[in-house]
mmCIF file of C-alpha atoms in Angstrom:
data_model
loop_
_atom_site.group_PDB
_atom_site.id
_atom_site.type_symbol
_atom_site.label_atom_id
_atom_site.label_comp_id
_atom_site.label_asym_id
_atom_site.label_seq_id
_atom_site.Cartn_x
_atom_site.Cartn_y
_atom_site.Cartn_z
ATOM 1 C CA MET A 1 0.000 0.000 0.000
ATOM 2 C CA THR A 2 1.594 3.212 -1.138
ATOM 3 C CA ALA A 3 0.680 6.799 -1.802
ATOM 4 C CA GLY A 4 1.483 6.690 -5.493
ATOM 5 C CA LEU A 5 1.355 4.618 -8.648
ATOM 6 C CA SER A 6 4.549 3.667 -10.442
ATOM 7 C CA GLY A 7 4.865 3.748 -14.217
ATOM 8 C CA PRO A 8 7.246 1.035 -15.391
ATOM 9 C CA MET A 9 7.709 0.207 -19.036
ATOM 10 C CA PRO A 10 6.784 -3.267 -20.379
ATOM 11 C CA ALA A 11 8.726 -6.061 -18.675
ATOM 12 C CA GLU A 12 10.735 -8.902 -20.149
ATOM 13 C CA ALA A 13 11.337 -12.238 -18.444
ATOM 14 C CA GLU A 14 14.196 -14.721 -18.575
ATOM 15 C CA ILE A 15 15.589 -17.672 -16.643
ATOM 16 C CA VAL A 16 18.678 -16.843 -14.582
ATOM 17 C CA ARG A 17 20.971 -19.334 -12.861
ATOM 18 C CA LEU A 18 21.192 -18.363 -9.177
ATOM 19 C CA ALA A 19 23.228 -20.396 -6.667
ATOM 20 C CA GLY A 20 22.852 -23.495 -8.784
ATOM 21 C CA ARG A 21 19.115 -23.051 -9.385
ATOM 22 C CA ASP A 22 17.097 -21.673 -12.273
ATOM 23 C CA VAL A 23 14.858 -18.770 -11.272
ATOM 24 C CA ARG A 24 12.536 -16.678 -13.397
ATOM 25 C CA VAL A 25 13.478 -12.980 -13.458
ATOM 26 C CA ARG A 26 11.279 -10.249 -14.892
ATOM 27 C CA TRP A 27 13.111 -7.049 -15.867
ATOM 28 C CA ARG A 28 11.274 -3.732 -15.631
ATOM 29 C CA ARG A 29 12.703 -0.451 -16.889
ATOM 30 C CA SER A 30 11.084 2.440 -15.011
ATOM 31 C CA ALA A 31 11.582 6.093 -15.869
ATOM 32 C CA ARG A 32 10.445 6.982 -12.342
ATOM 33 C CA ALA A 33 12.690 4.607 -10.413
ATOM 34 C CA ARG A 34 15.494 6.325 -8.498
ATOM 35 C CA ARG A 35 17.395 3.200 -7.586
ATOM 36 C CA LEU A 36 17.809 -0.426 -8.556
ATOM 37 C CA SER A 37 15.442 -2.719 -6.677
ATOM 38 C CA LEU A 38 14.312 -6.322 -6.519
ATOM 39 C CA ARG A 39 11.292 -8.052 -5.053
ATOM 40 C CA VAL A 40 9.667 -11.475 -5.079
ATOM 41 C CA ASP A 41 6.383 -11.637 -6.979
ATOM 42 C CA ALA A 42 4.334 -14.112 -4.932
ATOM 43 C CA ARG A 43 1.621 -14.454 -7.555
ATOM 44 C CA GLU A 44 3.957 -15.541 -10.353
ATOM 45 C CA ALA A 45 6.715 -17.052 -8.141
ATOM 46 C CA GLU A 46 9.336 -14.953 -9.891
ATOM 47 C CA ILE A 47 11.826 -12.163 -9.188
ATOM 48 C CA VAL A 48 11.054 -8.653 -10.403
ATOM 49 C CA MET A 49 14.081 -6.429 -11.021
ATOM 50 C CA THR A 50 13.380 -2.729 -11.553
ATOM 51 C CA LEU A 51 16.041 -0.745 -13.380
ATOM 52 C CA PRO A 52 16.156 3.069 -13.319
ATOM 53 C CA PRO A 53 17.136 4.932 -16.482
ATOM 54 C CA ARG A 54 20.738 4.356 -17.567
ATOM 55 C CA VAL A 55 21.295 1.484 -15.105
ATOM 56 C CA GLU A 56 22.510 -1.606 -16.940
ATOM 57 C CA ARG A 57 21.189 -5.150 -16.576
ATOM 58 C CA ALA A 58 24.620 -6.234 -15.308
ATOM 59 C CA ALA A 59 24.111 -4.100 -12.196
ATOM 60 C CA GLY A 60 20.798 -5.858 -11.627
ATOM 61 C CA LEU A 61 22.443 -9.258 -11.885
ATOM 62 C CA THR A 62 25.068 -8.202 -9.349
ATOM 63 C CA LEU A 63 22.354 -7.120 -6.899
ATOM 64 C CA LEU A 64 20.403 -10.313 -7.493
ATOM 65 C CA ARG A 65 23.396 -12.574 -6.863
ATOM 66 C CA SER A 66 24.378 -10.659 -3.725
ATOM 67 C CA HIS A 67 20.905 -11.404 -2.333
ATOM 68 C CA ALA A 68 20.730 -15.008 -3.559
ATOM 69 C CA VAL A 69 20.163 -16.567 -0.132
ATOM 70 C CA TRP A 70 17.307 -14.172 0.695
ATOM 71 C CA VAL A 71 15.708 -14.564 -2.745
ATOM 72 C CA LEU A 72 15.793 -18.361 -2.741
ATOM 73 C CA SER A 73 14.480 -18.491 0.816
ATOM 74 C CA ARG A 74 11.531 -16.265 -0.130
ATOM 75 C CA LEU A 75 10.749 -18.431 -3.149
ATOM 76 C CA ASP A 76 10.982 -21.618 -1.094
ATOM 77 C CA HIS A 77 8.533 -20.261 1.482
ATOM 78 C CA LEU A 78 5.860 -19.225 -0.996
ATOM 79 C CA PRO A 79 2.624 -21.165 -0.531
ATOM 80 C CA ALA A 80 1.741 -23.674 -3.223
ATOM 81 C CA ALA A 81 -0.538 -22.424 -5.985
ATOM 82 C CA VAL A 82 -4.189 -23.227 -5.273
ATOM 83 C CA PRO A 83 -6.030 -23.775 -8.565
ATOM 84 C CA TRP A 84 -9.800 -23.411 -8.478
ATOM 85 C CA HIS A 85 -11.685 -26.472 -9.653
ATOM 86 C CA ASP A 86 -14.920 -28.375 -9.124
ATOM 87 C CA GLY A 87 -14.859 -29.705 -5.573
ATOM 88 C CA GLY A 88 -12.167 -27.220 -4.525
ATOM 89 C CA GLU A 89 -12.434 -24.216 -2.256
ATOM 90 C CA VAL A 90 -12.361 -20.440 -2.556
ATOM 91 C CA LEU A 91 -12.314 -17.801 0.184
ATOM 92 C CA LEU A 92 -14.869 -15.017 0.372
ATOM 93 C CA ASP A 93 -14.648 -12.519 3.244
ATOM 94 C CA GLY A 94 -12.150 -14.922 4.811
ATOM 95 C CA ARG A 95 -14.579 -17.845 4.895
ATOM 96 C CA PRO A 96 -14.050 -20.969 2.784
ATOM 97 C CA HIS A 97 -16.714 -21.689 0.182
ATOM 98 C CA ALA A 98 -16.909 -24.939 -1.764
ATOM 99 C CA ILE A 99 -16.731 -24.671 -5.561
ATOM 100 C CA ALA A 100 -19.370 -26.624 -7.466
ATOM 101 C CA HIS A 101 -19.465 -26.894 -11.238
ATOM 102 C CA CYS A 102 -23.075 -26.771 -12.457
ATOM 103 C CA PRO A 103 -22.797 -27.203 -16.241
ATOM 104 C CA ASP A 104 -26.551 -26.907 -16.824
ATOM 105 C CA GLY A 105 -26.995 -23.820 -14.681
ATOM 106 C CA ARG A 106 -28.364 -20.659 -16.246
ATOM 107 C CA ARG A 107 -27.205 -18.126 -13.661
ATOM 108 C CA GLY A 108 -23.492 -17.683 -14.447
ATOM 109 C CA VAL A 109 -21.915 -17.769 -10.968
ATOM 110 C CA TRP A 110 -23.889 -17.548 -7.739
ATOM 111 C CA ILE A 111 -23.585 -18.335 -4.013
ATOM 112 C CA GLU A 112 -25.926 -20.760 -2.327
ATOM 113 C CA ASP A 113 -25.456 -22.056 1.236
ATOM 114 C CA ASP A 114 -21.724 -21.207 1.307
ATOM 115 C CA VAL A 115 -21.218 -22.918 -2.046
ATOM 116 C CA VAL A 116 -20.048 -20.964 -5.075
ATOM 117 C CA LYS A 117 -21.789 -22.502 -8.071
ATOM 118 C CA VAL A 118 -20.342 -21.999 -11.542
ATOM 119 C CA SER A 119 -22.320 -22.770 -14.696
ATOM 120 C CA GLY A 120 -21.031 -23.328 -18.215
ATOM 121 C CA GLU A 121 -18.301 -25.560 -19.570
ATOM 122 C CA ALA A 122 -15.593 -26.883 -17.241
ATOM 123 C CA PRO A 123 -12.604 -25.295 -19.069
ATOM 124 C CA PHE A 124 -14.068 -21.848 -18.356
ATOM 125 C CA LEU A 125 -14.703 -22.391 -14.619
ATOM 126 C CA ARG A 126 -11.628 -20.501 -13.412
ATOM 127 C CA ARG A 127 -12.205 -17.585 -15.756
ATOM 128 C CA ARG A 128 -15.875 -17.287 -14.761
ATOM 129 C CA LEU A 129 -15.054 -17.520 -11.063
ATOM 130 C CA THR A 130 -12.356 -14.861 -11.378
ATOM 131 C CA ALA A 131 -14.752 -12.503 -13.165
ATOM 132 C CA PHE A 132 -17.370 -13.099 -10.464
ATOM 133 C CA LEU A 133 -14.913 -12.352 -7.648
ATOM 134 C CA ARG A 134 -13.752 -9.170 -9.366
ATOM 135 C CA GLU A 135 -17.360 -8.002 -9.604
ATOM 136 C CA GLU A 136 -17.925 -8.888 -5.953
ATOM 137 C CA ALA A 137 -14.780 -6.977 -5.032
ATOM 138 C CA GLY A 138 -16.005 -3.886 -6.839
ATOM 139 C CA ARG A 139 -19.351 -4.060 -5.088
ATOM 140 C CA ARG A 140 -18.151 -4.946 -1.586
ATOM 141 C CA LEU A 141 -15.027 -2.800 -1.484
ATOM 142 C CA GLY A 142 -16.880 0.093 -3.075
ATOM 143 C CA ALA A 143 -19.465 -0.111 -0.300
ATOM 144 C CA ARG A 144 -16.682 -0.098 2.317
ATOM 145 C CA LEU A 145 -15.130 2.992 0.755
ATOM 146 C CA ALA A 146 -18.424 4.831 1.061
ATOM 147 C CA GLN A 147 -19.128 3.506 4.571
ATOM 148 C CA ILE A 148 -15.716 4.462 5.983
ATOM 149 C CA GLY A 149 -14.921 7.542 3.927
ATOM 150 C CA GLY A 150 -18.329 9.206 3.792
ATOM 151 C CA PRO A 151 -18.559 10.321 7.439
ATOM 152 C CA ALA A 152 -14.943 11.577 7.289
ATOM 153 C CA GLY A 153 -15.456 13.492 4.055
ATOM 154 C CA LEU A 154 -12.978 11.256 2.217
ATOM 155 C CA ARG A 155 -14.341 10.503 -1.230
ATOM 156 C CA PRO A 156 -12.112 9.127 -4.011
ATOM 157 C CA ARG A 157 -12.324 10.822 -7.361
ATOM 158 C CA ARG A 158 -12.200 7.391 -9.002
ATOM 159 C CA ILE A 159 -12.095 3.762 -7.826
ATOM 160 C CA VAL A 160 -10.112 1.138 -9.752
ATOM 161 C CA ILE A 161 -10.233 -2.592 -9.037
ATOM 162 C CA LYS A 162 -7.093 -4.339 -10.335
ATOM 163 C CA ASP A 163 -5.089 -7.543 -10.062
ATOM 164 C CA THR A 164 -1.691 -6.429 -8.798
ATOM 165 C CA SER A 165 1.200 -8.657 -7.827
ATOM 166 C CA SER A 166 2.458 -6.784 -4.760
ATOM 167 C CA ARG A 167 0.054 -4.052 -3.646
ATOM 168 C CA TRP A 168 -3.244 -4.434 -1.854
ATOM 169 C CA GLY A 169 -4.084 -0.839 -2.563
ATOM 170 C CA SER A 170 -2.751 2.557 -3.559
ATOM 171 C CA CYS A 171 -3.884 6.161 -3.809
ATOM 172 C CA SER A 172 -2.670 8.563 -6.472
ATOM 173 C CA ALA A 173 -2.327 12.330 -6.265
ATOM 174 C CA ASP A 174 -5.413 12.854 -8.432
ATOM 175 C CA GLY A 175 -7.614 11.071 -5.871
ATOM 176 C CA THR A 176 -7.807 7.688 -7.582
ATOM 177 C CA VAL A 177 -7.945 4.766 -5.160
ATOM 178 C CA MET A 178 -6.837 1.382 -6.463
ATOM 179 C CA LEU A 179 -7.733 -1.823 -4.637
ATOM 180 C CA ASN A 180 -6.642 -5.361 -5.403
ATOM 181 C CA TRP A 181 -9.709 -7.492 -6.187
ATOM 182 C CA ARG A 182 -8.179 -10.399 -4.229
ATOM 183 C CA LEU A 183 -8.967 -8.491 -1.035
ATOM 184 C CA VAL A 184 -12.522 -9.802 -1.381
ATOM 185 C CA MET A 185 -11.117 -13.153 -0.246
ATOM 186 C CA ALA A 186 -9.646 -11.650 2.956
ATOM 187 C CA PRO A 187 -11.586 -11.274 6.232
ATOM 188 C CA ALA A 188 -13.821 -8.241 6.578
ATOM 189 C CA ASP A 189 -11.565 -6.502 9.100
ATOM 190 C CA VAL A 190 -8.595 -6.837 6.737
ATOM 191 C CA GLN A 191 -10.629 -5.255 3.944
ATOM 192 C CA HIS A 192 -11.704 -2.523 6.370
ATOM 193 C CA TYR A 193 -8.102 -1.652 7.209
ATOM 194 C CA VAL A 194 -6.817 -1.583 3.626
ATOM 195 C CA VAL A 195 -9.713 0.611 2.525
ATOM 196 C CA ALA A 196 -9.172 2.977 5.474
ATOM 197 C CA HIS A 197 -5.435 3.109 4.753
ATOM 198 C CA GLU A 198 -5.972 4.231 1.173
ATOM 199 C CA LEU A 199 -8.705 6.695 2.115
ATOM 200 C CA ALA A 200 -6.309 8.307 4.602
ATOM 201 C CA HIS A 201 -3.938 8.967 1.703
ATOM 202 C CA LEU A 202 -6.540 11.260 0.170
ATOM 203 C CA ARG A 203 -5.638 13.685 2.953
ATOM 204 C CA HIS A 204 -2.019 12.717 3.651
ATOM 205 C CA MET A 205 0.116 11.501 0.729
ATOM 206 C CA ASN A 206 2.750 10.084 3.066
ATOM 207 C CA HIS A 207 3.114 7.793 6.074
ATOM 208 C CA GLY A 208 3.805 10.513 8.631
ATOM 209 C CA PRO A 209 2.338 10.795 12.147
ATOM 210 C CA ASP A 210 -0.776 12.663 10.980
ATOM 211 C CA PHE A 211 -1.494 9.914 8.474
ATOM 212 C CA TRP A 212 -1.412 7.177 11.128
ATOM 213 C CA VAL A 213 -3.556 9.238 13.504
ATOM 214 C CA LEU A 214 -6.172 9.473 10.752
ATOM 215 C CA VAL A 215 -5.930 5.737 10.002
ATOM 216 C CA ALA A 216 -6.486 4.970 13.697
ATOM 217 C CA GLY A 217 -9.592 7.149 13.637
ATOM 218 C CA LEU A 218 -10.964 5.317 10.605
ATOM 219 C CA THR A 219 -10.290 1.710 11.600
ATOM 220 C CA PRO A 220 -9.337 -0.277 14.715
ATOM 221 C CA HIS A 221 -7.997 -3.211 12.686
ATOM 222 C CA ARG A 222 -4.527 -2.062 11.619
ATOM 223 C CA HIS A 223 -2.260 -4.436 13.543
ATOM 224 C CA ARG A 224 -4.376 -7.556 13.114
ATOM 225 C CA ALA A 225 -4.843 -6.832 9.406
ATOM 226 C CA GLU A 226 -1.138 -6.222 8.768
ATOM 227 C CA THR A 227 -0.273 -9.474 10.549
ATOM 228 C CA TRP A 228 -2.910 -11.391 8.591
ATOM 229 C CA LEU A 229 -1.688 -10.040 5.260
ATOM 230 C CA ARG A 230 1.926 -10.926 6.057
ATOM 231 C CA ARG A 231 0.926 -14.484 6.898
ATOM 232 C CA HIS A 232 -1.838 -15.171 4.409
ATOM 233 C CA GLY A 233 -1.502 -12.525 1.690
ATOM 234 C CA PRO A 234 0.859 -14.603 -0.485
ATOM 235 C CA GLY A 235 -1.712 -17.396 -0.458
ATOM 236 C CA LEU A 236 -4.360 -15.050 -1.856
ATOM 237 C CA LEU A 237 -1.954 -14.031 -4.617
ATOM 238 C CA ARG A 238 -1.330 -17.695 -5.506
ATOM 239 C CA ALA A 239 -5.035 -18.580 -5.744
ATOM 240 C CA ALA A 240 -6.483 -18.758 -9.259
#
């Protein structure tokens, strides 16, 4: 969760040998980056290297190899991917829901007695379920934005629901709030905190003391939510 949106150029991926293992590295050239950086993309189980202007790929490889132990440890501790399928499970508001394929159904995707039912042909189950969850995220998170921000006079100029690989939310200087649709799978208090965090950025585009005072006034869930996201957030990113 940050106070701004980055603008990297299209990325290219390759396999790099690191400490005797092959790892997937995605290179991003960003005109806004001030320094070389690397991170582990939990969703794709790959390394993302961001290069500022005029910084060569060789410098990125040097940084990557100097952090080989940390990188490989992070990759090894990623949760296994959880593919959605008939008879599987999906989270909604932190509660597990069974997935049931209903090929003769005429309702698209719907919830019935804590079961998410998906109509249509089996090969399209994951795509239909993803589209349904994105719509649910827009509806539920949008309602939370209004519920939390309205009384405080914090109203985004625009709301964007996206599928990001590292951020749960962000707020740009023009008042646009972005939220990761996968938050709809997290418990309600986690959603509440992330929404409050981004709304607070409408008034404070930083993480200074005034920002955190405002966050505390908007939500009581900060510490529990941050702990939950550290522990379980990568699992949400690996679900599909």
